[in-house]
XYZ file of C-alpha atoms in Angstrom:
66
model
C 58.058 125.601 133.118
C 59.140 122.114 132.191
C 61.999 119.787 133.005
C 63.018 116.591 131.262
C 64.191 113.413 132.938
C 66.567 111.178 130.990
C 68.573 107.988 131.385
C 71.873 109.880 131.364
C 73.671 113.173 130.908
C 74.941 112.715 127.348
C 72.324 114.259 125.020
C 73.474 112.025 122.163
C 72.881 108.752 124.013
C 70.395 109.527 126.792
C 66.778 108.488 126.358
C 63.814 110.544 127.492
C 62.129 109.027 130.560
C 59.570 111.754 131.252
C 58.726 115.433 131.372
C 57.599 117.425 134.404
C 55.329 120.421 133.753
C 54.362 123.234 136.124
C 52.219 126.248 135.313
C 52.006 127.823 138.789
C 53.588 127.436 142.222
C 52.469 124.213 143.869
C 50.809 122.786 140.746
C 52.225 120.526 138.106
C 52.389 117.017 136.794
C 54.833 114.414 135.551
C 54.321 112.694 132.211
C 56.257 109.409 132.068
C 57.365 108.234 128.632
C 56.748 104.651 127.513
C 59.778 102.382 127.171
C 58.525 101.289 123.757
C 60.210 103.622 121.238
C 57.221 103.653 118.858
C 54.841 104.619 121.656
C 57.310 107.246 122.918
C 57.561 108.765 119.423
C 53.751 108.889 119.195
C 53.669 110.790 122.496
C 56.323 113.209 121.238
C 54.202 113.861 118.144
C 51.204 114.656 120.351
C 53.305 117.144 122.349
C 54.936 118.710 119.279
C 52.272 121.462 118.771
C 52.802 122.649 122.353
C 56.593 122.802 122.072
C 56.562 124.368 118.587
C 53.900 126.989 119.345
C 55.352 130.488 119.497
C 52.235 131.764 121.285
C 52.841 129.568 124.350
C 55.641 130.826 126.601
C 57.887 128.006 127.785
C 60.674 128.026 130.357
C 62.947 125.012 130.666
C 64.826 124.111 133.834
C 68.518 123.408 133.387
C 70.800 121.933 136.013
C 73.945 124.019 135.593
C 76.206 121.657 137.568
C 75.952 119.080 134.748
């Protein structure tokens, strides 16, 4: 499961601050994103194979009240 943290609620203007990952109850980690846009894009490119892989099951957390 993963959850993103952003600077706001509008997906068109909010910036990614970090991603929290958890693979079992009680275990997980938070990956903060750099403020520098070039460095943040490089990190996104490193994560791309994980998010695009169809062989890795992913569950995203959504906060319905927003």
